[in-house]
Tab-separated table of C-alpha atoms and ligand atoms in Angstrom:
chain	number	residue	atom	x	y	z
A	1	UNK	CA	44.216	-7.687	-2.438
A	2	UNK	CA	41.751	-4.924	-3.282
A	3	UNK	CA	38.144	-5.091	-2.097
A	4	UNK	CA	35.255	-2.908	-3.245
A	5	UNK	CA	32.991	-2.160	-0.272
A	6	UNK	CA	29.354	-1.086	-0.580
A	7	UNK	CA	27.335	0.274	2.361
A	8	UNK	CA	23.687	1.450	2.335
A	9	UNK	CA	22.276	0.345	5.702
A	10	UNK	CA	20.865	3.687	6.877
A	11	UNK	CA	20.766	7.054	5.084
A	12	UNK	CA	24.216	6.879	3.473
A	13	UNK	CA	25.174	5.553	0.062
A	14	UNK	CA	28.830	4.608	0.237
A	15	UNK	CA	31.469	2.851	-1.865
A	16	UNK	CA	35.179	2.392	-1.195
A	17	UNK	CA	38.198	0.481	-2.393
A	18	UNK	CA	40.528	-0.813	0.321
A	19	UNK	CA	43.803	-2.624	-0.212
A	20	UNK	CA	44.807	-5.479	2.109
A	21	UNK	CA	42.185	-4.396	4.635
A	22	UNK	CA	44.207	-1.378	5.742
A	23	UNK	CA	44.883	1.093	2.910
A	24	UNK	CA	42.060	3.281	1.652
A	25	UNK	CA	42.322	3.746	-2.122
A	26	UNK	CA	38.998	5.583	-2.430
A	27	UNK	CA	36.174	6.299	0.005
A	28	UNK	CA	32.973	8.017	-1.147
A	29	UNK	CA	29.932	8.740	1.053
A	30	UNK	CA	26.725	10.446	-0.100
A	31	UNK	CA	24.222	11.229	2.632
A	32	UNK	CA	20.559	12.168	2.599
A	33	UNK	CA	20.851	13.468	6.170
A	34	UNK	CA	20.065	17.077	5.225
A	35	UNK	CA	16.755	15.985	3.723
A	36	UNK	CA	15.836	13.995	6.862
A	37	UNK	CA	16.838	16.878	9.140
A	38	UNK	CA	13.775	18.771	7.903
A	39	UNK	CA	11.537	16.074	9.388
A	40	UNK	CA	13.611	15.429	12.527
A	41	UNK	CA	14.359	11.830	11.563
A	42	UNK	CA	14.841	9.349	8.739
A	43	UNK	CA	11.953	8.570	6.433
A	44	UNK	CA	12.954	5.060	5.262
A	45	UNK	CA	11.172	5.190	1.896
A	46	UNK	CA	12.813	8.507	1.014
A	47	UNK	CA	16.219	7.289	2.155
A	48	UNK	CA	15.979	4.250	-0.149
A	49	UNK	CA	14.846	6.365	-3.117
A	50	UNK	CA	17.804	8.710	-2.615
A	51	UNK	CA	20.129	5.725	-2.385
A	52	UNK	CA	18.823	4.309	-5.663
A	53	UNK	CA	19.634	7.612	-7.337
A	54	UNK	CA	23.062	7.920	-5.691
A	55	UNK	CA	24.366	4.348	-5.983
A	56	UNK	CA	25.796	4.478	-9.520
A	57	UNK	CA	27.309	8.003	-9.230
A	58	UNK	CA	28.936	7.013	-5.912
A	59	UNK	CA	30.371	3.833	-7.454
A	60	UNK	CA	31.694	5.864	-10.394
A	61	UNK	CA	33.324	8.366	-8.068
A	62	UNK	CA	34.977	5.552	-6.100
A	63	UNK	CA	36.711	4.619	-9.403
A	64	UNK	CA	35.924	0.937	-9.246
A	65	UNK	CA	38.233	-0.290	-11.974
A	66	UNK	CA	40.690	-2.636	-10.352
A	67	UNK	CA	39.624	-4.906	-7.487
A	68	UNK	CA	39.481	-8.599	-6.551
A	69	UNK	CA	36.264	-9.004	-4.538
A	70	UNK	CA	33.063	-7.167	-3.569
A	71	UNK	CA	31.957	-6.691	0.047
A	72	UNK	CA	28.478	-5.505	0.962
A	73	UNK	CA	26.580	-4.691	4.167
A	74	UNK	CA	23.703	-7.164	4.502
A	75	UNK	CA	22.348	-5.864	7.861
A	76	UNK	CA	21.284	-4.737	10.347
A	77	UNK	CA	19.595	-1.644	8.962
A	78	UNK	CA	16.585	-0.385	7.038
A	79	UNK	CA	15.328	-3.016	4.608
A	80	UNK	CA	14.720	-0.700	1.633
A	81	UNK	CA	18.154	0.866	2.082
A	82	UNK	CA	19.973	-2.440	2.524
A	83	UNK	CA	18.341	-3.849	-0.616
A	84	UNK	CA	19.834	-1.084	-2.773
A	85	UNK	CA	23.393	-2.022	-1.781
A	86	UNK	CA	22.885	-5.770	-1.654
A	87	UNK	CA	21.213	-6.053	-5.070
A	88	UNK	CA	23.798	-3.742	-6.641
A	89	UNK	CA	26.643	-5.831	-5.210
A	90	UNK	CA	25.057	-9.061	-6.424
A	91	UNK	CA	24.594	-7.697	-9.937
A	92	UNK	CA	28.213	-6.483	-10.076
A	93	UNK	CA	29.557	-9.783	-8.708
A	94	UNK	CA	27.610	-11.702	-11.329
A	95	UNK	CA	28.488	-9.409	-14.235
A	96	UNK	CA	32.192	-9.067	-13.355
A	97	UNK	CA	32.626	-12.607	-12.000
A	98	UNK	CA	34.022	-11.432	-8.667
A	99	UNK	CA	33.695	-13.161	-5.288
A	100	UNK	CA	31.047	-11.631	-3.014
A	101	UNK	CA	31.574	-11.188	0.751
A	102	UNK	CA	28.527	-10.356	2.920
A	103	UNK	CA	29.382	-8.146	5.928
A	104	UNK	CA	27.584	-7.428	9.203
A	105	UNK	CA	27.377	-3.623	9.572
A	106	UNK	CA	28.218	-3.764	13.300
A	107	UNK	CA	31.356	-5.836	12.773
A	108	UNK	CA	32.200	-3.430	9.931
A	109	UNK	CA	32.224	-0.440	12.324
A	110	UNK	CA	34.964	-2.118	14.397
A	111	UNK	CA	37.285	-2.235	11.362
A	112	UNK	CA	37.522	1.558	11.196
A	113	UNK	CA	40.336	0.810	13.646
A	114	UNK	CA	42.295	-1.069	10.957
A	115	UNK	CA	42.244	1.889	8.558
A	116	UNK	CA	44.326	4.310	10.577
A	117	UNK	CA	47.887	3.119	9.900
A	118	UNK	CA	48.393	1.400	13.278
A	119	UNK	CA	46.422	-1.840	13.408
A	120	UNK	CA	45.331	-2.842	16.933
A	121	UNK	CA	46.984	-5.741	18.738
A	122	UNK	CA	44.501	-8.419	19.784
A	123	UNK	CA	42.833	-9.312	22.120
A	124	UNK	CA	40.905	-6.049	22.144
A	125	UNK	CA	37.961	-4.618	24.044
A	126	UNK	CA	35.586	-2.819	21.688
A	127	UNK	CA	33.095	-0.154	22.721
A	128	UNK	CA	30.626	-0.130	19.829
A	129	UNK	CA	28.243	2.790	20.146
A	130	UNK	CA	25.866	3.691	17.337
A	131	UNK	CA	22.285	4.747	16.721
A	132	UNK	CA	20.976	1.247	17.375
A	133	UNK	CA	23.700	-0.392	19.483
A	134	UNK	CA	25.770	0.189	22.617
A	135	UNK	CA	27.892	-2.856	23.151
A	136	UNK	CA	31.054	-4.130	24.773
A	137	UNK	CA	32.696	-6.756	22.619
A	138	UNK	CA	35.729	-8.907	23.279
A	139	UNK	CA	37.687	-9.484	20.083
A	140	UNK	CA	40.184	-12.301	20.657
A	141	UNK	CA	40.803	-12.795	16.970
A	142	UNK	CA	39.174	-11.725	13.697
A	143	UNK	CA	36.975	-14.811	13.813
A	144	UNK	CA	36.546	-14.925	17.585
A	145	UNK	CA	34.255	-12.080	18.625
A	146	UNK	CA	32.228	-12.287	21.828
A	147	UNK	CA	29.399	-10.084	23.063
A	148	UNK	CA	29.940	-9.226	26.736
A	149	UNK	CA	27.160	-6.789	27.464
A	150	UNK	CA	25.084	-4.023	25.994
A	151	UNK	CA	22.140	-1.764	26.369
A	152	UNK	CA	19.015	-3.184	27.914
A	153	UNK	CA	16.848	-0.540	26.245
A	154	UNK	CA	17.885	2.505	24.180
A	155	UNK	CA	21.311	2.740	22.553
A	156	UNK	CA	23.580	5.701	23.363
A	157	UNK	CA	22.993	7.276	19.926
A	158	UNK	CA	19.257	6.685	20.205
A	159	UNK	CA	19.313	8.421	23.608
A	160	UNK	CA	21.095	11.446	22.076
A	161	UNK	CA	18.671	11.478	19.128
A	162	UNK	CA	15.539	11.263	21.295
A	163	UNK	CA	16.769	13.786	23.872
A	164	UNK	CA	17.834	16.244	21.142
A	165	UNK	CA	14.324	16.042	19.780
A	166	UNK	CA	12.847	16.677	23.259
A	167	UNK	CA	15.182	19.648	23.674
A	168	UNK	CA	14.461	20.964	20.172
A	169	UNK	CA	18.112	20.800	19.174
A	170	UNK	CA	17.718	19.219	15.735
A	171	UNK	CA	18.726	16.067	13.897
A	172	UNK	CA	20.885	13.975	14.083
A	173	UNK	CA	20.837	14.274	17.845
A	174	UNK	CA	24.401	13.284	18.763
A	175	UNK	CA	26.171	16.119	16.912
A	176	UNK	CA	23.374	18.528	17.973
A	177	UNK	CA	23.848	17.664	21.666
A	178	UNK	CA	27.621	17.944	21.270
A	179	UNK	CA	27.315	21.383	19.669
A	180	UNK	CA	24.820	22.682	22.256
A	181	UNK	CA	27.086	21.476	25.079
A	182	UNK	CA	30.139	23.282	23.695
A	183	UNK	CA	29.197	26.729	24.987
A	184	UNK	CA	28.333	25.563	28.522
A	185	UNK	CA	30.720	26.201	31.388
A	186	UNK	CA	31.003	23.268	33.759
A	187	UNK	CA	31.283	25.469	36.872
A	188	UNK	CA	28.015	27.219	36.077
A	189	UNK	CA	26.051	24.003	35.644
A	190	UNK	CA	22.862	23.829	37.671
A	191	UNK	CA	21.391	20.553	36.404
A	192	UNK	CA	22.168	16.985	37.380
A	193	UNK	CA	21.216	13.761	35.602
A	194	UNK	CA	21.701	10.173	36.815
A	195	UNK	CA	24.526	7.888	35.577
A	196	UNK	CA	22.439	4.753	34.987
A	197	UNK	CA	24.017	1.436	36.090
A	198	UNK	CA	27.446	3.023	36.558
A	199	UNK	CA	28.124	1.196	39.817
A	200	UNK	CA	26.827	-2.195	38.718
A	201	UNK	CA	29.419	-4.900	38.143
A	202	UNK	CA	27.831	-6.188	34.915
A	203	UNK	CA	28.756	-4.805	31.481
A	204	UNK	CA	25.255	-3.679	30.561
A	205	UNK	CA	23.906	-0.205	29.939
A	206	UNK	CA	20.489	1.446	30.210
A	207	UNK	CA	19.840	4.838	28.662
A	208	UNK	CA	16.043	5.042	28.359
A	209	UNK	CA	15.675	6.526	31.862
A	210	UNK	CA	17.801	9.500	30.823
A	211	UNK	CA	15.201	10.427	28.233
A	212	UNK	CA	12.518	10.610	30.935
A	213	UNK	CA	14.850	12.565	33.232
A	214	UNK	CA	15.687	15.019	30.428
A	215	UNK	CA	12.032	15.441	29.564
A	216	UNK	CA	11.021	16.297	33.159
A	217	UNK	CA	14.010	18.610	33.629
A	218	UNK	CA	13.148	20.493	30.451
A	219	UNK	CA	9.479	20.700	31.400
A	220	UNK	CA	10.227	21.997	34.890
A	221	UNK	CA	10.268	25.783	35.028
A	222	UNK	CA	13.410	25.776	37.095
A	223	UNK	CA	15.873	24.649	34.420
A	224	UNK	CA	14.534	25.216	30.939
A	225	UNK	CA	18.060	25.757	29.565
A	226	UNK	CA	18.422	23.179	26.811
A	227	UNK	CA	22.165	23.756	26.414
A	228	UNK	CA	22.880	22.989	30.063
A	229	UNK	CA	20.753	19.869	29.863
A	230	UNK	CA	22.589	18.806	26.678
A	231	UNK	CA	25.919	19.286	28.446
A	232	UNK	CA	24.874	17.209	31.441
A	233	UNK	CA	23.345	14.543	29.164
A	234	UNK	CA	26.613	14.192	27.276
A	235	UNK	CA	28.494	13.944	30.598
A	236	UNK	CA	26.110	11.279	31.939
A	237	UNK	CA	26.230	9.071	28.816
A	238	UNK	CA	29.995	9.338	28.375
A	239	UNK	CA	30.714	8.764	32.100
A	240	UNK	CA	28.878	5.435	31.993
A	241	UNK	CA	30.375	4.336	28.664
A	242	UNK	CA	33.928	5.100	29.774
A	243	UNK	CA	33.651	3.543	33.239
A	244	UNK	CA	32.263	0.236	31.897
A	245	UNK	CA	34.761	0.084	29.038
A	246	UNK	CA	37.704	0.406	31.436
A	247	UNK	CA	36.098	-2.136	33.770
A	248	UNK	CA	35.750	-4.630	30.886
A	249	UNK	CA	39.275	-4.002	29.569
A	250	UNK	CA	40.697	-4.669	33.019
A	251	UNK	CA	38.637	-7.791	33.566
A	252	UNK	CA	39.644	-9.420	30.263
A	253	UNK	CA	43.257	-8.177	30.321
A	254	UNK	CA	43.189	-6.977	26.731
A	255	UNK	CA	46.048	-5.401	24.811
A	256	UNK	CA	43.946	-2.737	23.066
A	257	UNK	CA	40.779	-0.725	23.594
A	258	UNK	CA	38.879	0.169	20.404
A	259	UNK	CA	36.192	2.776	19.911
A	260	UNK	CA	33.673	2.202	17.106
A	261	UNK	CA	30.270	3.365	15.808
A	262	UNK	CA	28.697	6.733	15.016
A	263	UNK	CA	28.719	7.899	18.658
A	264	UNK	CA	32.509	7.351	18.669
A	265	UNK	CA	32.572	10.640	16.736
A	266	UNK	CA	31.673	12.380	20.020
A	267	UNK	CA	34.635	14.526	21.077
A	268	UNK	CA	33.835	14.368	24.785
A	269	UNK	CA	33.729	10.560	24.700
A	270	UNK	CA	37.064	10.467	22.860
A	271	UNK	CA	38.600	12.939	25.316
A	272	UNK	CA	37.377	11.064	28.389
A	273	UNK	CA	38.684	7.726	27.142
A	274	UNK	CA	42.014	9.305	26.246
A	275	UNK	CA	42.362	10.887	29.662
A	276	UNK	CA	41.422	7.792	31.693
A	277	UNK	CA	43.069	4.943	29.775
A	278	UNK	CA	46.255	5.445	31.856
A	279	UNK	CA	44.451	3.558	34.634
A	280	UNK	CA	44.953	0.373	32.600
A	281	UNK	CA	48.386	-1.295	32.344
A	282	UNK	CA	50.770	0.825	30.256
A	283	UNK	CA	50.929	-1.843	27.545
A	284	UNK	CA	47.261	-1.272	26.640
A	285	UNK	CA	46.797	1.019	23.640
A	286	UNK	CA	43.686	3.044	22.906
A	287	UNK	CA	42.491	3.246	19.276
A	288	UNK	CA	40.155	6.048	18.304
A	289	UNK	CA	39.475	6.240	14.547
A	290	UNK	CA	39.145	9.652	12.857
A	291	UNK	CA	35.602	10.993	12.988
A	292	UNK	CA	34.872	10.423	9.276
A	293	UNK	CA	35.661	6.710	9.708
A	294	UNK	CA	33.410	6.395	12.794
A	295	UNK	CA	30.218	7.374	10.988
A	296	UNK	CA	28.829	5.085	8.269
A	297	UNK	CA	31.153	4.427	5.304
A	298	UNK	CA	32.117	1.589	2.997
A	299	UNK	CA	35.854	1.511	3.754
A	300	UNK	CA	35.350	-0.358	7.025
A	301	UNK	CA	33.040	-2.800	5.232
A	302	UNK	CA	35.835	-3.619	2.753
A	303	UNK	CA	38.325	-3.950	5.620
A	304	UNK	CA	36.074	-6.295	7.621
A	305	UNK	CA	35.651	-8.431	4.493
A	306	UNK	CA	39.418	-8.684	3.998
A	307	UNK	CA	40.033	-9.987	7.520
A	308	UNK	CA	37.070	-12.402	7.402
A	309	UNK	CA	37.016	-13.615	3.804
A	310	UNK	CA	33.823	-15.645	3.953
A	311	UNK	CA	32.570	-15.489	0.381
A	312	UNK	CA	29.058	-16.608	-0.561
A	313	UNK	CA	27.362	-17.371	-3.892
A	314	UNK	CA	25.277	-14.349	-4.931
A	315	UNK	CA	22.124	-16.500	-4.807
A	316	UNK	CA	22.631	-16.896	-1.044
A	317	UNK	CA	23.288	-13.272	-0.176
A	318	UNK	CA	20.211	-11.524	1.222
A	319	UNK	CA	19.558	-8.336	3.135
A	320	UNK	CA	18.670	-8.998	6.788
A	321	UNK	CA	17.415	-5.877	8.601
A	322	UNK	CA	17.496	-7.631	12.009
A	323	UNK	CA	20.915	-9.276	11.686
A	324	UNK	CA	22.502	-9.901	15.104
A	325	UNK	CA	26.050	-8.937	16.037
A	326	UNK	CA	27.283	-12.539	15.991
B	401	LIG	O1	26.926	4.292	13.324
B	401	LIG	P1	25.997	5.328	12.861
B	401	LIG	O2	26.507	6.364	11.883
B	401	LIG	O3	24.702	4.706	12.280
B	401	LIG	C1	24.205	3.524	12.866
B	401	LIG	O4	24.681	2.454	12.451
B	401	LIG	O5	23.377	3.666	13.807
B	401	LIG	O6	25.496	6.077	14.189
B	401	LIG	C2	24.527	7.060	14.150
B	401	LIG	C3	24.376	7.577	15.567
B	401	LIG	C4	23.242	8.580	15.707
B	401	LIG	O7	22.476	8.233	16.828
B	401	LIG	C5	23.961	9.912	15.900
B	401	LIG	O8	23.219	10.829	16.680
B	401	LIG	C6	25.216	9.451	16.613
B	401	LIG	O9	25.573	8.249	15.973
B	401	LIG	N1	26.322	10.426	16.468
B	401	LIG	C7	26.863	11.076	17.516
B	401	LIG	C8	27.814	11.968	16.962
B	401	LIG	N2	27.840	11.811	15.607
B	401	LIG	C9	26.915	10.838	15.330
B	401	LIG	N3	26.608	11.007	18.824
B	401	LIG	C10	27.307	11.823	19.635
B	401	LIG	N4	28.206	12.719	19.192
B	401	LIG	C11	28.499	12.825	17.876
B	401	LIG	N5	29.395	13.708	17.447
B	402	LIG	ZN1	26.528	2.450	11.590
């Protein structure tokens, strides 16, 4: 079965065809990130206008000739952006008489792990880390997904974005922090940031305090080195994410650990998980999707739709910017 996926929840316009939820036939992503970089963040109205202009060319490039159903992201995300994808998908479903499958963007991210050639064995522990979410999710089955804990304030990506802005590193913050940290030598590091909630038994996170800590460090005359602060910030965020993920995987005795979301593109996070997963039983496998499948795309939307084929009449499919995980 071939599904056409459409994704426009943030500043990307994406279309993809995926076969049987696992094989990518085409995967096209157009981004207006460069335009937003000039302003240090997304301007929602401009993002939606760009998406309107890009939607048809992206669909054409994805060669949407032969497919059985249409999947579209209905939320969460920016309303103007979501509407572009949702209304396009509805029009195509109506005109081509194809079933329409609404998809939650957050669940979609998880399915990047089904597009890599080795599908995870369930139950799985998912660390979903994006610009708006930092969550630990227990996936017992495709239709049995449970939220275990998450951020009480800022998401990991949001923390990177806000701190990068404070440190004048550019936009989007995550890749900017990662790049700035690359040239820093660990031994020479003179700054220290807290690891919020790392020793607490719950599966929650809190990253907003790091922003305040980064801001006062940067303002203090003692350590105005933004690269060193970026390095230590990346260490602090990834230390907490990794520790709690292992804790959760152990507690729920899962068979796989899955990384998902835009922040999963972070090389240090990937490295740390890879080098610590041996602490879990040897039967547990770690799944880390390639970077281009971690950031927003439509292939994981099509995959999520395949494994959860809940079609809906086009009249009942609406964009929902505040859609919850479950
Ligand atoms: O999942 P995503 O593409 O969009 C949302 O659904 O939010 O995630 C975007 C977030 C941004 O906060 C961005 O700074 C972060 O992912 N990000 C990264 C990296 N690449 C993207 N964070 C850390 N390291 C990266 N390499
Ligand atoms: Zn996303």
